PDB file of C-alpha atoms in Angstrom:
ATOM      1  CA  UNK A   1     -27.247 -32.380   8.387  1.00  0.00           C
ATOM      2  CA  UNK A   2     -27.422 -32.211  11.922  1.00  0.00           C
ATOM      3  CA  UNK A   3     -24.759 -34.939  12.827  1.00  0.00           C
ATOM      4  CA  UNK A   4     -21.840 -33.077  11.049  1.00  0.00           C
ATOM      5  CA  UNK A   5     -19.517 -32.957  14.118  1.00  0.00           C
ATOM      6  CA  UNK A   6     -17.108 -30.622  12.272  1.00  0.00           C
ATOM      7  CA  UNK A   7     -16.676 -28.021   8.972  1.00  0.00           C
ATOM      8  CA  UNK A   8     -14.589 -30.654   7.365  1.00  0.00           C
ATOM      9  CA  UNK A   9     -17.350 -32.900   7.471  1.00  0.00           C
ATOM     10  CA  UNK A  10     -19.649 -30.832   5.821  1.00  0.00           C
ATOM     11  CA  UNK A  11     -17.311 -31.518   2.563  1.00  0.00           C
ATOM     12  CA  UNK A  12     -17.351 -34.803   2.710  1.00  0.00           C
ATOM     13  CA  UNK A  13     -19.286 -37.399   0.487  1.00  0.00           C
ATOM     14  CA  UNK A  14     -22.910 -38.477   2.462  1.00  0.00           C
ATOM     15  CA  UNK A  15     -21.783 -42.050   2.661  1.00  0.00           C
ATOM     16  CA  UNK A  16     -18.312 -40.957   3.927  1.00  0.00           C
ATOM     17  CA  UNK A  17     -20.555 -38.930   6.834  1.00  0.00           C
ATOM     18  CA  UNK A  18     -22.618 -42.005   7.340  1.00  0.00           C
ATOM     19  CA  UNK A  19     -19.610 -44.068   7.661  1.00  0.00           C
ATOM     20  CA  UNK A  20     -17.973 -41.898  10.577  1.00  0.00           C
ATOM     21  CA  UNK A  21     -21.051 -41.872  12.665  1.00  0.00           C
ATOM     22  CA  UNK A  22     -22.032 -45.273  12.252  1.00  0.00           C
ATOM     23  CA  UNK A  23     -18.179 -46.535  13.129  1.00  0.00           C
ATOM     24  CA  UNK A  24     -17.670 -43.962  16.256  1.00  0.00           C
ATOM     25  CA  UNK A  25     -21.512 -45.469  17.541  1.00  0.00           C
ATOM     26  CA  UNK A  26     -19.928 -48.684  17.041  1.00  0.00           C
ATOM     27  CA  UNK A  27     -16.939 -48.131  18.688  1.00  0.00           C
ATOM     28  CA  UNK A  28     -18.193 -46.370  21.739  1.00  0.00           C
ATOM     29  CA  UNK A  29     -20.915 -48.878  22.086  1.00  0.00           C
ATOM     30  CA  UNK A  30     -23.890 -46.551  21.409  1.00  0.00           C
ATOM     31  CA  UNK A  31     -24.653 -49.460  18.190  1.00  0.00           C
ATOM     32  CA  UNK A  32     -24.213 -52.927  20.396  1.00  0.00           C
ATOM     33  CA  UNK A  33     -22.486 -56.191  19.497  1.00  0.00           C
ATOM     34  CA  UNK A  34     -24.727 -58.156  16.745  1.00  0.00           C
ATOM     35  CA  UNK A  35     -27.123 -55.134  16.746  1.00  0.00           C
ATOM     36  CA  UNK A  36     -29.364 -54.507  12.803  1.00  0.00           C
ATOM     37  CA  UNK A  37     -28.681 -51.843  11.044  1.00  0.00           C
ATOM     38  CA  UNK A  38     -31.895 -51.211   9.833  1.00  0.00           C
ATOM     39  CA  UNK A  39     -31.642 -48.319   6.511  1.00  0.00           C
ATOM     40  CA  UNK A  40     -34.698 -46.773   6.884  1.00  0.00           C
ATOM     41  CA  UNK A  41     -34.207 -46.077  10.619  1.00  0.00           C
ATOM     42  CA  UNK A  42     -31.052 -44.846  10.247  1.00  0.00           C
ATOM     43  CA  UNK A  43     -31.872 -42.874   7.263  1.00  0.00           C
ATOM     44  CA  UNK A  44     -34.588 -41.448   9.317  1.00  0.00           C
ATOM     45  CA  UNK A  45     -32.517 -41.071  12.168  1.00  0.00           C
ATOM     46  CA  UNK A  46     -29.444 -39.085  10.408  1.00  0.00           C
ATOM     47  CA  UNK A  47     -31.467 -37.420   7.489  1.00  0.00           C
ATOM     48  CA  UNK A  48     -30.300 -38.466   4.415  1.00  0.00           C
ATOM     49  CA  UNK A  49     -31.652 -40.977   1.832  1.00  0.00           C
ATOM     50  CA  UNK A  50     -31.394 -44.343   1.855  1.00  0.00           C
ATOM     51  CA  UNK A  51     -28.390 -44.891  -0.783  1.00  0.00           C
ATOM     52  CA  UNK A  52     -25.794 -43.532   1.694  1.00  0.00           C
ATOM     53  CA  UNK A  53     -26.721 -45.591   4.469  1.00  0.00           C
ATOM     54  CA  UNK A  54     -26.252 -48.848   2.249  1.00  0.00           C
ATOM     55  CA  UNK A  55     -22.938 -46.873   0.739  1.00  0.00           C
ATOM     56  CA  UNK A  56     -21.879 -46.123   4.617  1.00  0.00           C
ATOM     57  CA  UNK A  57     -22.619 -50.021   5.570  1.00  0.00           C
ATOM     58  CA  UNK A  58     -20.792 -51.489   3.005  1.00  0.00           C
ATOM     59  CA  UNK A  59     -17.618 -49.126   3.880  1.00  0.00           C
ATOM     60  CA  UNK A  60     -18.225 -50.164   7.442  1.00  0.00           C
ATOM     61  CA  UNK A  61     -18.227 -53.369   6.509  1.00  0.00           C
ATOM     62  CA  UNK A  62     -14.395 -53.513   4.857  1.00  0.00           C
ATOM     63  CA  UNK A  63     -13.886 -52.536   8.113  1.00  0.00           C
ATOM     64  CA  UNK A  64     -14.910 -55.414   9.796  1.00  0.00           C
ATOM     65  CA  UNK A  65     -17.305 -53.778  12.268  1.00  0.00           C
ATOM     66  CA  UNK A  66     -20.387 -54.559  10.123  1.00  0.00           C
ATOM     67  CA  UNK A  67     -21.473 -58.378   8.990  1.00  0.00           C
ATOM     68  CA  UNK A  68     -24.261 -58.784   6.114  1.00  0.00           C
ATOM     69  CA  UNK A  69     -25.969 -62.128   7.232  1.00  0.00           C
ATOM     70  CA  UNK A  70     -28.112 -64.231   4.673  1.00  0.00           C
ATOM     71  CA  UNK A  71     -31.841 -62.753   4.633  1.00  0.00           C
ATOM     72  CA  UNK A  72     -30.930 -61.293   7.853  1.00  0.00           C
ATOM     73  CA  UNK A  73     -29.224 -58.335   6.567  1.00  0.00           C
ATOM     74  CA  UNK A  74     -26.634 -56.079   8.044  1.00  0.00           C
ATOM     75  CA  UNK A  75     -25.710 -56.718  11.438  1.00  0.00           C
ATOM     76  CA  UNK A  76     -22.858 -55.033  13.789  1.00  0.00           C
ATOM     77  CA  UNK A  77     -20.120 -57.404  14.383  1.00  0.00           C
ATOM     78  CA  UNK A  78     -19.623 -59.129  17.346  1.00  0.00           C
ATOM     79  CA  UNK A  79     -16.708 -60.187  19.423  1.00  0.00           C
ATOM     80  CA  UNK A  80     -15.828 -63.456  19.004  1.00  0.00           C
ATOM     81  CA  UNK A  81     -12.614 -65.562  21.161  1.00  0.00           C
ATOM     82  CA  UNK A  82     -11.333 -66.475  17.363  1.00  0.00           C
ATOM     83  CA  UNK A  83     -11.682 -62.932  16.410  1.00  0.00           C
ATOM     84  CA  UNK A  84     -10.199 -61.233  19.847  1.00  0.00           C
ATOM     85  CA  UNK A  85      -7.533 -64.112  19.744  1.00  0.00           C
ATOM     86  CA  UNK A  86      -6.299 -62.948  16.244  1.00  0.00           C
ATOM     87  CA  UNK A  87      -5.980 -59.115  17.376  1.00  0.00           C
ATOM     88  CA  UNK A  88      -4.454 -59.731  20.376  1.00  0.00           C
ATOM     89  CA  UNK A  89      -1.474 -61.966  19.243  1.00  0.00           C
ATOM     90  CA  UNK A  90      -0.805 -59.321  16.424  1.00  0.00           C
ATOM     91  CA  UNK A  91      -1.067 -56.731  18.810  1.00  0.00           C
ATOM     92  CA  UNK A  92       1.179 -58.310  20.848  1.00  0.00           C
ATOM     93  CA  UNK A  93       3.513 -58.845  18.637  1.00  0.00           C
ATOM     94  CA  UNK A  94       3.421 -54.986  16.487  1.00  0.00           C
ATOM     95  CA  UNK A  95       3.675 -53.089  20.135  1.00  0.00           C
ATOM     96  CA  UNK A  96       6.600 -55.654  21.231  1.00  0.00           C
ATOM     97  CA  UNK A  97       8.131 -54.606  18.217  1.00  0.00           C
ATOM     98  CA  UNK A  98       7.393 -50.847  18.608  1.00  0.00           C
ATOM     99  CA  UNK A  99       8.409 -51.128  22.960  1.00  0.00           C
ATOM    100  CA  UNK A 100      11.886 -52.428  21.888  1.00  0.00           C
ATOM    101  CA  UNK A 101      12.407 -49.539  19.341  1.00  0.00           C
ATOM    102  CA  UNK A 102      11.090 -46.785  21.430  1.00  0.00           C
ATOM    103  CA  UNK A 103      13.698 -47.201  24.392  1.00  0.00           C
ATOM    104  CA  UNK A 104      16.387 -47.204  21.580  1.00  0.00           C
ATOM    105  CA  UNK A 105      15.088 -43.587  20.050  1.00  0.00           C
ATOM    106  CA  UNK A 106      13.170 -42.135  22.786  1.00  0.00           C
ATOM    107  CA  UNK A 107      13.911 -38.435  23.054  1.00  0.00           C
ATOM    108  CA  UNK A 108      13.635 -35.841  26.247  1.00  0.00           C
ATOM    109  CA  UNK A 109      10.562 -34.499  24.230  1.00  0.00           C
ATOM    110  CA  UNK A 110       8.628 -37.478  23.603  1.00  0.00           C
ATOM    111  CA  UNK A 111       9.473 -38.943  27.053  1.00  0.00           C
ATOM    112  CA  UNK A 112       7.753 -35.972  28.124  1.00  0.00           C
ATOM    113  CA  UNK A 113       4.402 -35.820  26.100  1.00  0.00           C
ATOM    114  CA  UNK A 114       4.064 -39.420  27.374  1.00  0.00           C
ATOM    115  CA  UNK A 115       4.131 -38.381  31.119  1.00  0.00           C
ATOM    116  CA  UNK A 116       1.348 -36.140  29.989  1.00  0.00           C
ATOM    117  CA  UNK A 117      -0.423 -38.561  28.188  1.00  0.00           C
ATOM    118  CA  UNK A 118      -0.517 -40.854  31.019  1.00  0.00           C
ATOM    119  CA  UNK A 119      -1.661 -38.162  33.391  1.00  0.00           C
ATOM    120  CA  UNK A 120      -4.667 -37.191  30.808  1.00  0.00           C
ATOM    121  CA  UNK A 121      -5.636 -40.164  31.435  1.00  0.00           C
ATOM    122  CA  UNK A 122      -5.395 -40.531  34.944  1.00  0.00           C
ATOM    123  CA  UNK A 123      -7.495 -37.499  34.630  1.00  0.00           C
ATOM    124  CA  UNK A 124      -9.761 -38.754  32.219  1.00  0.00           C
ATOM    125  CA  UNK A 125     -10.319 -41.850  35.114  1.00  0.00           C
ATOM    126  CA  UNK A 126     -10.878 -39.113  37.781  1.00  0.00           C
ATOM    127  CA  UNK A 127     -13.940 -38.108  35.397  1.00  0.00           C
ATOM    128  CA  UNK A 128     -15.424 -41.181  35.310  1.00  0.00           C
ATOM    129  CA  UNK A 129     -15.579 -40.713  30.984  1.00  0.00           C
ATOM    130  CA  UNK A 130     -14.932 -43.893  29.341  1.00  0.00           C
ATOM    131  CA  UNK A 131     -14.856 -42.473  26.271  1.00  0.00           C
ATOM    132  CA  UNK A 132     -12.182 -40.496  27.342  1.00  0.00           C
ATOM    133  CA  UNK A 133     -10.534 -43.314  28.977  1.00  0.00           C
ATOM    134  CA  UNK A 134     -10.094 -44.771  25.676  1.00  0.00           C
ATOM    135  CA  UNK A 135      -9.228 -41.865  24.099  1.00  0.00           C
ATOM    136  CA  UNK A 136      -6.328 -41.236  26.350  1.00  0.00           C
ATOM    137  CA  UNK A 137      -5.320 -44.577  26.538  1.00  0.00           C
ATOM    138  CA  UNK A 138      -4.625 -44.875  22.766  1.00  0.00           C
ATOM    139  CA  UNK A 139      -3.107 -41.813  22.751  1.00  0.00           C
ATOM    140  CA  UNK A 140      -0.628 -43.009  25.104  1.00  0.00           C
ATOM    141  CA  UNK A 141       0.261 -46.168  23.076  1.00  0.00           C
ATOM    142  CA  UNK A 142       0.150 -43.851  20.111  1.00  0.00           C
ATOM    143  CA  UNK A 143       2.955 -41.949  21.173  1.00  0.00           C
ATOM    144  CA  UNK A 144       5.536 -45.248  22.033  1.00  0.00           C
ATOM    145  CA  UNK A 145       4.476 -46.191  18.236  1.00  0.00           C
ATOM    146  CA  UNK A 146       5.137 -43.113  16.560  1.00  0.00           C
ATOM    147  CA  UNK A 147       8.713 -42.558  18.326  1.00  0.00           C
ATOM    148  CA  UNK A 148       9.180 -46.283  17.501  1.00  0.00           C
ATOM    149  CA  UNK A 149       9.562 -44.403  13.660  1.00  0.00           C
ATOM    150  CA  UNK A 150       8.595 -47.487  11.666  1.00  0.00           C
ATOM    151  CA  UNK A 151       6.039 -46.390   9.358  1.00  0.00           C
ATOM    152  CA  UNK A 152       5.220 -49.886   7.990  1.00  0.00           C
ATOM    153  CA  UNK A 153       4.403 -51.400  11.548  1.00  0.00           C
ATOM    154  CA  UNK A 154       2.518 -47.922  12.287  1.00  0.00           C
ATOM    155  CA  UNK A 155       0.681 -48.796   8.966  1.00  0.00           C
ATOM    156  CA  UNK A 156      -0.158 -52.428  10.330  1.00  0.00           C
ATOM    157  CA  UNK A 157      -1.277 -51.002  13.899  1.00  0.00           C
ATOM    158  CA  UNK A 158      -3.557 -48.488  11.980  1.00  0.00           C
ATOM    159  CA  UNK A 159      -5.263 -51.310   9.791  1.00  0.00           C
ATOM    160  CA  UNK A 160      -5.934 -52.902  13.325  1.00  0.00           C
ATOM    161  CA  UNK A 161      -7.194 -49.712  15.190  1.00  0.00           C
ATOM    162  CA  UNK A 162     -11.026 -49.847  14.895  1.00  0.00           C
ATOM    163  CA  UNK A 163     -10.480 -53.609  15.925  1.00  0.00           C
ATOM    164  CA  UNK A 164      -8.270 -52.488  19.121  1.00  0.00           C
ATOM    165  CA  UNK A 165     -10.321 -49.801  19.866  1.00  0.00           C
ATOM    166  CA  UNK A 166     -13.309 -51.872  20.360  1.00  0.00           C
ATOM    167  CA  UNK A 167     -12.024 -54.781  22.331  1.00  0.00           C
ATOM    168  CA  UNK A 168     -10.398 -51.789  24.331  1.00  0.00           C
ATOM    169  CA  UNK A 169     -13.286 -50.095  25.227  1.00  0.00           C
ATOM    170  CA  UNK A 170     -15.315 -53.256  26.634  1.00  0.00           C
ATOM    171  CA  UNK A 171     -12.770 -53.769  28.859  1.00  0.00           C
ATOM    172  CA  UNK A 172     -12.515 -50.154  30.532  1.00  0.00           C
ATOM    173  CA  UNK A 173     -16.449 -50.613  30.447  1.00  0.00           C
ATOM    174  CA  UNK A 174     -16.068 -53.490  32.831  1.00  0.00           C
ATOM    175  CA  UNK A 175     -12.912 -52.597  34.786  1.00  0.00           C
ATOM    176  CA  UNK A 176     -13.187 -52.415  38.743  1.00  0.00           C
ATOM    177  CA  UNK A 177     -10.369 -50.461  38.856  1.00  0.00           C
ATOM    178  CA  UNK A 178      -8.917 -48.792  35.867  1.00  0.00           C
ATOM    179  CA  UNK A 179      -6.416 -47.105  38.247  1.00  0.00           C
ATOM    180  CA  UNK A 180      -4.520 -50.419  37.410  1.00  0.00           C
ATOM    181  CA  UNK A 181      -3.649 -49.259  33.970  1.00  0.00           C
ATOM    182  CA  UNK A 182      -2.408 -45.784  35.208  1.00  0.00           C
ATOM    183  CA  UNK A 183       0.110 -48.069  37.476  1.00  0.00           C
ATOM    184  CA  UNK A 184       0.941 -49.946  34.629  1.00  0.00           C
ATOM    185  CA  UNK A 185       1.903 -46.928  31.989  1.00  0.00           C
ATOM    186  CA  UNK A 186       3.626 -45.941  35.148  1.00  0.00           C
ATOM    187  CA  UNK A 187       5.675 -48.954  34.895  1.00  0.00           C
ATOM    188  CA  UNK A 188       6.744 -48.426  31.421  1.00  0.00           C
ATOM    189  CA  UNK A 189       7.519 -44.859  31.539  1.00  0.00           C
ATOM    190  CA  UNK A 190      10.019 -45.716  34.518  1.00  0.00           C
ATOM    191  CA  UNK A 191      11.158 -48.764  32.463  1.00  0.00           C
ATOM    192  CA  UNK A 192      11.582 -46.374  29.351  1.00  0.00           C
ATOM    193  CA  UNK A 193      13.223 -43.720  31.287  1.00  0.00           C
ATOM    194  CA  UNK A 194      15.873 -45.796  32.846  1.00  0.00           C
ATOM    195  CA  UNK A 195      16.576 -47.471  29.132  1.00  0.00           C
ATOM    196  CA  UNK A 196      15.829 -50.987  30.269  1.00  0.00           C
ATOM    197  CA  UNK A 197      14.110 -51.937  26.929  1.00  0.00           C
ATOM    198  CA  UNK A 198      14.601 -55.644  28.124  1.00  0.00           C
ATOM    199  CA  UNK A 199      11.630 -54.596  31.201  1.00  0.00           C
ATOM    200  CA  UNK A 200       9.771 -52.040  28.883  1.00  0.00           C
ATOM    201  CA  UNK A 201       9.214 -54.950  26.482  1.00  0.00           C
ATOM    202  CA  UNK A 202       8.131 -57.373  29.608  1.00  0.00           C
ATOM    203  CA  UNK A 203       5.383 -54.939  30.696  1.00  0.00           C
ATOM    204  CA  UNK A 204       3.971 -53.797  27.575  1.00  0.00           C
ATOM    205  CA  UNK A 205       3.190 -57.737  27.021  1.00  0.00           C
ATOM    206  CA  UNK A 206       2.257 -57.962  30.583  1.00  0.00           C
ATOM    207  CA  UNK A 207      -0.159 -54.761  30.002  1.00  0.00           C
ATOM    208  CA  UNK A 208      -1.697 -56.454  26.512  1.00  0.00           C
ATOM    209  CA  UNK A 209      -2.163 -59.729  27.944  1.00  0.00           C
ATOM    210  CA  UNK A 210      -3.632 -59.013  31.480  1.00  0.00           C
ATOM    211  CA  UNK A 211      -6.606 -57.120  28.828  1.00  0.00           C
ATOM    212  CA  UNK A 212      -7.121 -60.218  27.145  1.00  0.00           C
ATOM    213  CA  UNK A 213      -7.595 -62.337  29.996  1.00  0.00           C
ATOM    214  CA  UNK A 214     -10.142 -60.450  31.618  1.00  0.00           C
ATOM    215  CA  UNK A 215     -11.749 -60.244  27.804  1.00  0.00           C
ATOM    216  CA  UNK A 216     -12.044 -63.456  27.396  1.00  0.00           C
ATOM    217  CA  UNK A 217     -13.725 -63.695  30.860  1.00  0.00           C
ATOM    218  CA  UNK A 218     -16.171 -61.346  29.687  1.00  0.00           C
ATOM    219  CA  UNK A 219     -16.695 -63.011  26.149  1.00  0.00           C
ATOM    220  CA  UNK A 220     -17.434 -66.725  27.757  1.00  0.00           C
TER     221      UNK A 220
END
């Protein structure tokens, strides 16, 4: 199987391998917006039989990232306003939540690793990656929502994540200047540092909704 990308992988079911690779080429845009997923190209292209491919589809679509259209088949989902709209208010709303308890139980440590974070990303801008961009992006928002300590909003985030990550990664793909978001995480970290939850909560709402204006652009 020459698309295992790790030992653990080689354990896992077929359609459970299918299902990774198809999702990650979806979400870094190597599988494009309302693109067919044909099974026998795919099961030519990753080796395996047909049956996992249709097992792997099916999983991807519970996800939401695949759509099965009448006589059409299986198509990769695109990224509609209604769709966007719907992720972005409940994103708005779970990282509000997650701001405002983050400045109340932020500790030395985590304050720290977010620094980091933000500068692995500045670095990972510097590189001119965008798949590194993304990656270091979530992991910075990752951090305010695990210190935030509620494990049933985490849960809600996580449902959400493949969604997020998508919408995420068209934007970097189109940004002028990403710098902007490194000046924005700045913001917060400052905000967070000085315990003005009241500001941290202003710019993480700022940070979500200047993305979805410039998505929306994009989408129309």
């Amino acid at each position: 199987m020459a698309f295992y990308e790790n030992e653990e992988d080689a354990f896992l079911p077929l359609r459970d391998v299918v299902f990774k690779q198809l999702r990650e080429e979806i979400l870094y845009g190597k599988l494009k917006p309302g693109e067919r997923l044909m099974e026998v190209a795919l099961s030519e292209r990753l080796g395996v039989s047909r049956t996992p491919i249709r097992e792997g589809i099916r999983l991807l679509e519970k996800e939401g990232l695949v759509v099965m259209l009448p006589r059409r088949g299986a198509h990769v989902a695109s990224i509609t306003a209604k769709q966007l709209a719907d992720v972005l208010e409940a994103r708005r709303t779970l990282e509000t939540f997650t701001m405002n308890a983050c400045c109340a139980r932020i500790t030395r440590t985590r304050y720290e690793e977010l620094k980091k974070a933000n500068e692995r990303f500045a670095e990972a801008i510097d590189g001119g990656n965008l798949r590194d961009m993304a990656d270091t992006d979530t992991e910075f928002h990752n951090i305010i929502i695990d210190t935030a300590g509620n494990e049933k909003v985490k849960e809600m985030l996580v449902n959400l994540k493949e969604q997020i990550f998508r919408y995420k990664y068209e934007f970097m793909k189109e940004m002028s200047d990403p710098t902007r978001l490194v000046r924005e995480h700045d913001q917060i970290i400052k905000a967070i540092g000085e315990s003005r939850s009241d500001r941290a909560v202003e710019l993480i709402k700022l940070h979500i909704d200047s993305q979805a204006i410039a998505i929306y652009r994009n989408i129309k």
